[in-house]
């Protein structure tokens, strides 16, 4: 896969996607969104990929948001189109059949913070900064920020970030539950890869079921969501991986999962 705004690397079962516009602090322009869509569509079809990591090129920024130079020229219809298309891509990432880990190396602002929230796990360097500064541009977030942020960190803290547009440190983001793992910049990619390879060793069918159960259930009333869980638990009980996992436990050995 050759892209203008993304670098793609394969490392065993891992795909590493790097947003590569360092001169604009990796701001996501329209082309970057089109390429992210193509990239994740291709990764979804690639059966060798068990987990993906997304990061930003350079040391300063993960993604500094949507590209403001493009937004500056937009009217209402163009803004709706941008938000609609961007949300399709981030929702696609959120619904991937394998986990996507954000390795946040620097600024994760606006669309960058929104991208981390569409991922399943967030690992951040202690140099990273998070925020939704759209209010300073006379805008609301357009890639899920008003919706995923309150769901992740609660309405009070989300409204604070959304209404003040202030940045928080990775340490604060960690304390608020926006970040799962906090590391030094030097250890960021190794930490993300270690988490990724740990997940890649698990049953890929159980991982897929887990992601689907959480993704589908979270937007349903609890009684219906519990039924989603029942179906996934039942499905997993019919897999070879469940037989192997339970047998390995009883035989006191490491399971060898086949993903079926
Ligand atoms: N879009 C386009 N270009 C951007 C950008 C963005 N989001 N963020 C940074 N850049 C560009 C700058 O214009 C600058 O380009 P030039 O060298 O050509 O002047 C370059 O990247 C380096 O940036 P700075 O000189 O500003 O670097 P800094 O260290 O002084 O500041 C920063 C860093 C605080 C991140 C600052 O760049 C900044 O505030 N960026 C904008 C952040 C932002 O508002 N993001 C939200 C965008 S809107 C959005 O995302 C809406 C949505 O949800 C749909």
PDB file of N, CA and C and ligand atoms in Angstrom, residues 21-28 33 60-61 63-71 82-83 107 109-112 114 131-134 136-137 139-145 167, ligand 1:
ATOM      1  N   UNK A  21       2.408  13.673   7.918  1.00  0.00           N
ATOM      2  CA  UNK A  21       2.414  15.050   7.399  1.00  0.00           C
ATOM      3  C   UNK A  21       3.109  15.923   8.449  1.00  0.00           C
ATOM      4  N   UNK A  22       4.358  15.603   8.795  1.00  0.00           N
ATOM      5  CA  UNK A  22       4.979  16.277   9.946  1.00  0.00           C
ATOM      6  C   UNK A  22       5.047  17.796   9.820  1.00  0.00           C
ATOM      7  N   UNK A  23       5.115  18.319   8.574  1.00  0.00           N
ATOM      8  CA  UNK A  23       5.205  19.786   8.421  1.00  0.00           C
ATOM      9  C   UNK A  23       3.930  20.462   8.897  1.00  0.00           C
ATOM     10  N   UNK A  24       2.806  19.746   8.863  1.00  0.00           N
ATOM     11  CA  UNK A  24       1.525  20.297   9.358  1.00  0.00           C
ATOM     12  C   UNK A  24       1.145  19.597  10.671  1.00  0.00           C
ATOM     13  N   UNK A  25       2.150  19.126  11.405  1.00  0.00           N
ATOM     14  CA  UNK A  25       1.936  18.390  12.671  1.00  0.00           C
ATOM     15  C   UNK A  25       0.939  17.243  12.490  1.00  0.00           C
ATOM     16  N   UNK A  26       0.998  16.630  11.300  1.00  0.00           N
ATOM     17  CA  UNK A  26       0.176  15.453  10.951  1.00  0.00           C
ATOM     18  C   UNK A  26      -1.329  15.752  10.953  1.00  0.00           C
ATOM     19  N   UNK A  27      -1.680  17.021  10.702  1.00  0.00           N
ATOM     20  CA  UNK A  27      -3.105  17.367  10.584  1.00  0.00           C
ATOM     21  C   UNK A  27      -3.723  16.522   9.467  1.00  0.00           C
ATOM     22  N   UNK A  28      -4.959  16.103   9.713  1.00  0.00           N
ATOM     23  CA  UNK A  28      -5.634  15.228   8.739  1.00  0.00           C
ATOM     24  C   UNK A  28      -6.355  16.084   7.697  1.00  0.00           C
ATOM     25  N   UNK A  33      -7.811  11.501   5.025  1.00  0.00           N
ATOM     26  CA  UNK A  33      -9.004  10.722   5.366  1.00  0.00           C
ATOM     27  C   UNK A  33      -9.305   9.666   4.309  1.00  0.00           C
ATOM     28  N   UNK A  60       6.935  15.501  17.581  1.00  0.00           N
ATOM     29  CA  UNK A  60       6.155  16.574  18.200  1.00  0.00           C
ATOM     30  C   UNK A  60       4.661  16.286  18.276  1.00  0.00           C
ATOM     31  N   UNK A  61       4.172  15.592  17.258  1.00  0.00           N
ATOM     32  CA  UNK A  61       2.713  15.516  17.157  1.00  0.00           C
ATOM     33  C   UNK A  61       2.227  14.119  16.761  1.00  0.00           C
ATOM     34  N   UNK A  63      -1.478  13.775  15.970  1.00  0.00           N
ATOM     35  CA  UNK A  63      -2.264  14.432  14.926  1.00  0.00           C
ATOM     36  C   UNK A  63      -2.819  15.724  15.543  1.00  0.00           C
ATOM     37  N   UNK A  64      -2.506  16.880  14.912  1.00  0.00           N
ATOM     38  CA  UNK A  64      -2.927  18.175  15.483  1.00  0.00           C
ATOM     39  C   UNK A  64      -4.319  18.591  15.016  1.00  0.00           C
ATOM     40  N   UNK A  65      -5.123  17.603  14.586  1.00  0.00           N
ATOM     41  CA  UNK A  65      -6.526  17.908  14.242  1.00  0.00           C
ATOM     42  C   UNK A  65      -6.800  17.796  12.771  1.00  0.00           C
ATOM     43  N   UNK A  66      -7.998  18.241  12.411  1.00  0.00           N
ATOM     44  CA  UNK A  66      -8.333  18.357  10.993  1.00  0.00           C
ATOM     45  C   UNK A  66      -7.479  19.488  10.434  1.00  0.00           C
ATOM     46  N   UNK A  67      -7.302  19.492   9.102  1.00  0.00           N
ATOM     47  CA  UNK A  67      -6.466  20.527   8.499  1.00  0.00           C
ATOM     48  C   UNK A  67      -7.241  21.849   8.454  1.00  0.00           C
ATOM     49  N   UNK A  68      -6.780  22.803   9.273  1.00  0.00           N
ATOM     50  CA  UNK A  68      -7.515  24.069   9.419  1.00  0.00           C
ATOM     51  C   UNK A  68      -7.498  24.876   8.124  1.00  0.00           C
ATOM     52  N   UNK A  69      -6.440  24.711   7.310  1.00  0.00           N
ATOM     53  CA  UNK A  69      -6.383  25.491   6.064  1.00  0.00           C
ATOM     54  C   UNK A  69      -7.510  25.058   5.112  1.00  0.00           C
ATOM     55  N   UNK A  70      -7.924  23.799   5.182  1.00  0.00           N
ATOM     56  CA  UNK A  70      -9.052  23.342   4.348  1.00  0.00           C
ATOM     57  C   UNK A  70     -10.385  23.819   4.947  1.00  0.00           C
ATOM     58  N   UNK A  71     -10.490  23.712   6.280  1.00  0.00           N
ATOM     59  CA  UNK A  71     -11.757  24.097   6.932  1.00  0.00           C
ATOM     60  C   UNK A  71     -12.036  25.590   6.720  1.00  0.00           C
ATOM     61  N   UNK A  82     -17.571  17.148   5.253  1.00  0.00           N
ATOM     62  CA  UNK A  82     -16.304  16.797   5.908  1.00  0.00           C
ATOM     63  C   UNK A  82     -16.556  15.977   7.168  1.00  0.00           C
ATOM     64  N   UNK A  83     -17.519  16.448   7.965  1.00  0.00           N
ATOM     65  CA  UNK A  83     -17.824  15.775   9.229  1.00  0.00           C
ATOM     66  C   UNK A  83     -18.409  14.376   8.962  1.00  0.00           C
ATOM     67  N   UNK A 107       1.119  15.978  20.207  1.00  0.00           N
ATOM     68  CA  UNK A 107      -0.203  16.619  20.217  1.00  0.00           C
ATOM     69  C   UNK A 107      -1.292  15.685  19.672  1.00  0.00           C
ATOM     70  N   UNK A 109      -4.866  16.658  19.212  1.00  0.00           N
ATOM     71  CA  UNK A 109      -5.806  17.775  19.370  1.00  0.00           C
ATOM     72  C   UNK A 109      -6.933  17.665  18.351  1.00  0.00           C
ATOM     73  N   UNK A 110      -8.124  18.118  18.717  1.00  0.00           N
ATOM     74  CA  UNK A 110      -9.247  18.109  17.787  1.00  0.00           C
ATOM     75  C   UNK A 110      -9.407  16.725  17.175  1.00  0.00           C
ATOM     76  N   UNK A 111      -9.349  16.676  15.829  1.00  0.00           N
ATOM     77  CA  UNK A 111      -9.482  15.398  15.133  1.00  0.00           C
ATOM     78  C   UNK A 111      -8.446  14.365  15.581  1.00  0.00           C
ATOM     79  N   UNK A 112      -7.327  14.809  16.133  1.00  0.00           N
ATOM     80  CA  UNK A 112      -6.297  13.870  16.631  1.00  0.00           C
ATOM     81  C   UNK A 112      -6.750  13.204  17.911  1.00  0.00           C
ATOM     82  N   UNK A 114      -9.845  12.934  18.670  1.00  0.00           N
ATOM     83  CA  UNK A 114     -10.989  12.116  18.224  1.00  0.00           C
ATOM     84  C   UNK A 114     -10.518  10.788  17.612  1.00  0.00           C
ATOM     85  N   UNK A 131      -6.545  17.476  23.711  1.00  0.00           N
ATOM     86  CA  UNK A 131      -7.496  18.566  23.828  1.00  0.00           C
ATOM     87  C   UNK A 131      -8.439  18.618  22.640  1.00  0.00           C
ATOM     88  N   UNK A 132      -9.519  19.347  22.827  1.00  0.00           N
ATOM     89  CA  UNK A 132     -10.487  19.601  21.748  1.00  0.00           C
ATOM     90  C   UNK A 132     -10.586  21.120  21.596  1.00  0.00           C
ATOM     91  N   UNK A 133      -9.604  21.715  20.854  1.00  0.00           N
ATOM     92  CA  UNK A 133      -9.555  23.179  20.787  1.00  0.00           C
ATOM     93  C   UNK A 133     -10.488  23.820  19.754  1.00  0.00           C
ATOM     94  N   UNK A 134     -11.440  23.045  19.213  1.00  0.00           N
ATOM     95  CA  UNK A 134     -12.292  23.572  18.145  1.00  0.00           C
ATOM     96  C   UNK A 134     -13.016  24.862  18.553  1.00  0.00           C
ATOM     97  N   UNK A 136     -11.960  27.315  19.996  1.00  0.00           N
ATOM     98  CA  UNK A 136     -11.123  28.495  19.710  1.00  0.00           C
ATOM     99  C   UNK A 136     -11.203  28.901  18.243  1.00  0.00           C
ATOM    100  N   UNK A 137     -11.736  28.008  17.413  1.00  0.00           N
ATOM    101  CA  UNK A 137     -11.888  28.298  15.982  1.00  0.00           C
ATOM    102  C   UNK A 137     -13.338  28.655  15.655  1.00  0.00           C
ATOM    103  N   UNK A 139     -15.804  26.620  16.322  1.00  0.00           N
ATOM    104  CA  UNK A 139     -16.357  25.352  15.819  1.00  0.00           C
ATOM    105  C   UNK A 139     -16.688  24.399  16.964  1.00  0.00           C
ATOM    106  N   UNK A 140     -17.501  23.407  16.654  1.00  0.00           N
ATOM    107  CA  UNK A 140     -17.613  22.230  17.529  1.00  0.00           C
ATOM    108  C   UNK A 140     -16.763  21.128  16.892  1.00  0.00           C
ATOM    109  N   UNK A 141     -16.360  20.111  17.642  1.00  0.00           N
ATOM    110  CA  UNK A 141     -15.665  18.978  17.012  1.00  0.00           C
ATOM    111  C   UNK A 141     -16.572  18.321  15.963  1.00  0.00           C
ATOM    112  N   UNK A 142     -15.934  17.758  14.934  1.00  0.00           N
ATOM    113  CA  UNK A 142     -16.731  17.160  13.863  1.00  0.00           C
ATOM    114  C   UNK A 142     -16.449  15.693  13.614  1.00  0.00           C
ATOM    115  N   UNK A 143     -15.534  15.105  14.394  1.00  0.00           N
ATOM    116  CA  UNK A 143     -15.207  13.681  14.171  1.00  0.00           C
ATOM    117  C   UNK A 143     -15.490  12.847  15.418  1.00  0.00           C
ATOM    118  N   UNK A 144     -16.594  13.155  16.097  1.00  0.00           N
ATOM    119  CA  UNK A 144     -17.014  12.307  17.222  1.00  0.00           C
ATOM    120  C   UNK A 144     -16.677  12.846  18.601  1.00  0.00           C
ATOM    121  N   UNK A 145     -16.000  14.004  18.672  1.00  0.00           N
ATOM    122  CA  UNK A 145     -15.532  14.512  19.968  1.00  0.00           C
ATOM    123  C   UNK A 145     -16.642  14.814  20.967  1.00  0.00           C
ATOM    124  N   UNK A 167      -5.680  22.419  26.718  1.00  0.00           N
ATOM    125  CA  UNK A 167      -4.961  21.147  26.542  1.00  0.00           C
ATOM    126  C   UNK A 167      -4.686  20.551  27.907  1.00  0.00           C
TER     127      UNK A 167
HETATM  128  N1  LIG B   1      -4.173  22.213  10.436  1.00  0.00           N
HETATM  129  C1  LIG B   1      -3.281  22.704   9.558  1.00  0.00           C
HETATM  130  N2  LIG B   1      -2.025  23.039   9.869  1.00  0.00           N
HETATM  131  C2  LIG B   1      -1.641  22.872  11.140  1.00  0.00           C
HETATM  132  C3  LIG B   1      -2.507  22.370  12.120  1.00  0.00           C
HETATM  133  C4  LIG B   1      -3.830  22.026  11.735  1.00  0.00           C
HETATM  134  N3  LIG B   1      -4.700  21.482  12.572  1.00  0.00           N
HETATM  135  N4  LIG B   1      -1.848  22.339  13.296  1.00  0.00           N
HETATM  136  C5  LIG B   1      -0.606  22.802  13.048  1.00  0.00           C
HETATM  137  N5  LIG B   1      -0.473  23.121  11.754  1.00  0.00           N
HETATM  138  C6  LIG B   1       0.692  23.658  11.078  1.00  0.00           C
HETATM  139  C7  LIG B   1       0.942  25.129  11.440  1.00  0.00           C
HETATM  140  O1  LIG B   1       0.112  25.980  10.683  1.00  0.00           O
HETATM  141  C8  LIG B   1       2.410  25.274  11.136  1.00  0.00           C
HETATM  142  O2  LIG B   1       2.554  25.406   9.750  1.00  0.00           O
HETATM  143  P1  LIG B   1       3.639  26.471   9.146  1.00  0.00           P
HETATM  144  O3  LIG B   1       4.978  25.975   9.642  1.00  0.00           O
HETATM  145  O4  LIG B   1       3.477  26.328   7.661  1.00  0.00           O
HETATM  146  O5  LIG B   1       3.285  27.809   9.703  1.00  0.00           O
HETATM  147  C9  LIG B   1       2.968  23.908  11.527  1.00  0.00           C
HETATM  148  O6  LIG B   1       1.871  23.004  11.536  1.00  0.00           O
HETATM  149  C10 LIG B   1       3.611  23.906  12.896  1.00  0.00           C
HETATM  150  O7  LIG B   1       2.665  24.410  13.823  1.00  0.00           O
HETATM  151  P2  LIG B   1       2.951  25.632  14.828  1.00  0.00           P
HETATM  152  O8  LIG B   1       3.988  26.548  14.262  1.00  0.00           O
HETATM  153  O9  LIG B   1       1.638  26.236  15.192  1.00  0.00           O
HETATM  154  O10 LIG B   1       3.580  24.835  16.062  1.00  0.00           O
HETATM  155  P3  LIG B   1       3.542  25.255  17.594  1.00  0.00           P
HETATM  156  O11 LIG B   1       4.482  24.340  18.296  1.00  0.00           O
HETATM  157  O12 LIG B   1       3.746  26.717  17.758  1.00  0.00           O
HETATM  158  O13 LIG B   1       2.036  24.947  18.056  1.00  0.00           O
HETATM  159  C11 LIG B   1       0.019  23.615  18.221  1.00  0.00           C
HETATM  160  C12 LIG B   1       1.559  23.623  18.058  1.00  0.00           C
HETATM  161  C13 LIG B   1      -0.352  24.130  19.615  1.00  0.00           C
HETATM  162  C14 LIG B   1      -0.451  22.172  18.031  1.00  0.00           C
HETATM  163  C15 LIG B   1      -0.606  24.557  17.147  1.00  0.00           C
HETATM  164  O14 LIG B   1      -0.074  24.204  15.879  1.00  0.00           O
HETATM  165  C16 LIG B   1      -2.102  24.466  17.066  1.00  0.00           C
HETATM  166  O15 LIG B   1      -2.785  25.035  17.889  1.00  0.00           O
HETATM  167  N6  LIG B   1      -2.621  23.741  16.017  1.00  0.00           N
HETATM  168  C17 LIG B   1      -4.057  23.662  15.786  1.00  0.00           C
HETATM  169  C18 LIG B   1      -4.715  22.697  16.720  1.00  0.00           C
HETATM  170  C19 LIG B   1      -6.213  22.694  16.490  1.00  0.00           C
HETATM  171  O16 LIG B   1      -6.875  23.707  16.614  1.00  0.00           O
HETATM  172  N7  LIG B   1      -6.765  21.529  16.134  1.00  0.00           N
HETATM  173  C20 LIG B   1      -8.178  21.385  15.856  1.00  0.00           C
HETATM  174  C21 LIG B   1      -8.405  21.485  14.355  1.00  0.00           C
HETATM  175  S1  LIG B   1     -10.091  21.582  13.937  1.00  0.00           S
HETATM  176  C22 LIG B   1     -10.682  19.997  14.042  1.00  0.00           C
HETATM  177  O17 LIG B   1      -9.975  19.042  14.328  1.00  0.00           O
HETATM  178  C23 LIG B   1     -12.158  19.923  13.750  1.00  0.00           C
HETATM  179  C24 LIG B   1     -12.773  18.549  13.721  1.00  0.00           C
HETATM  180  O18 LIG B   1     -12.918  17.875  14.727  1.00  0.00           O
HETATM  181  C25 LIG B   1     -13.406  18.127  12.458  1.00  0.00           C
END
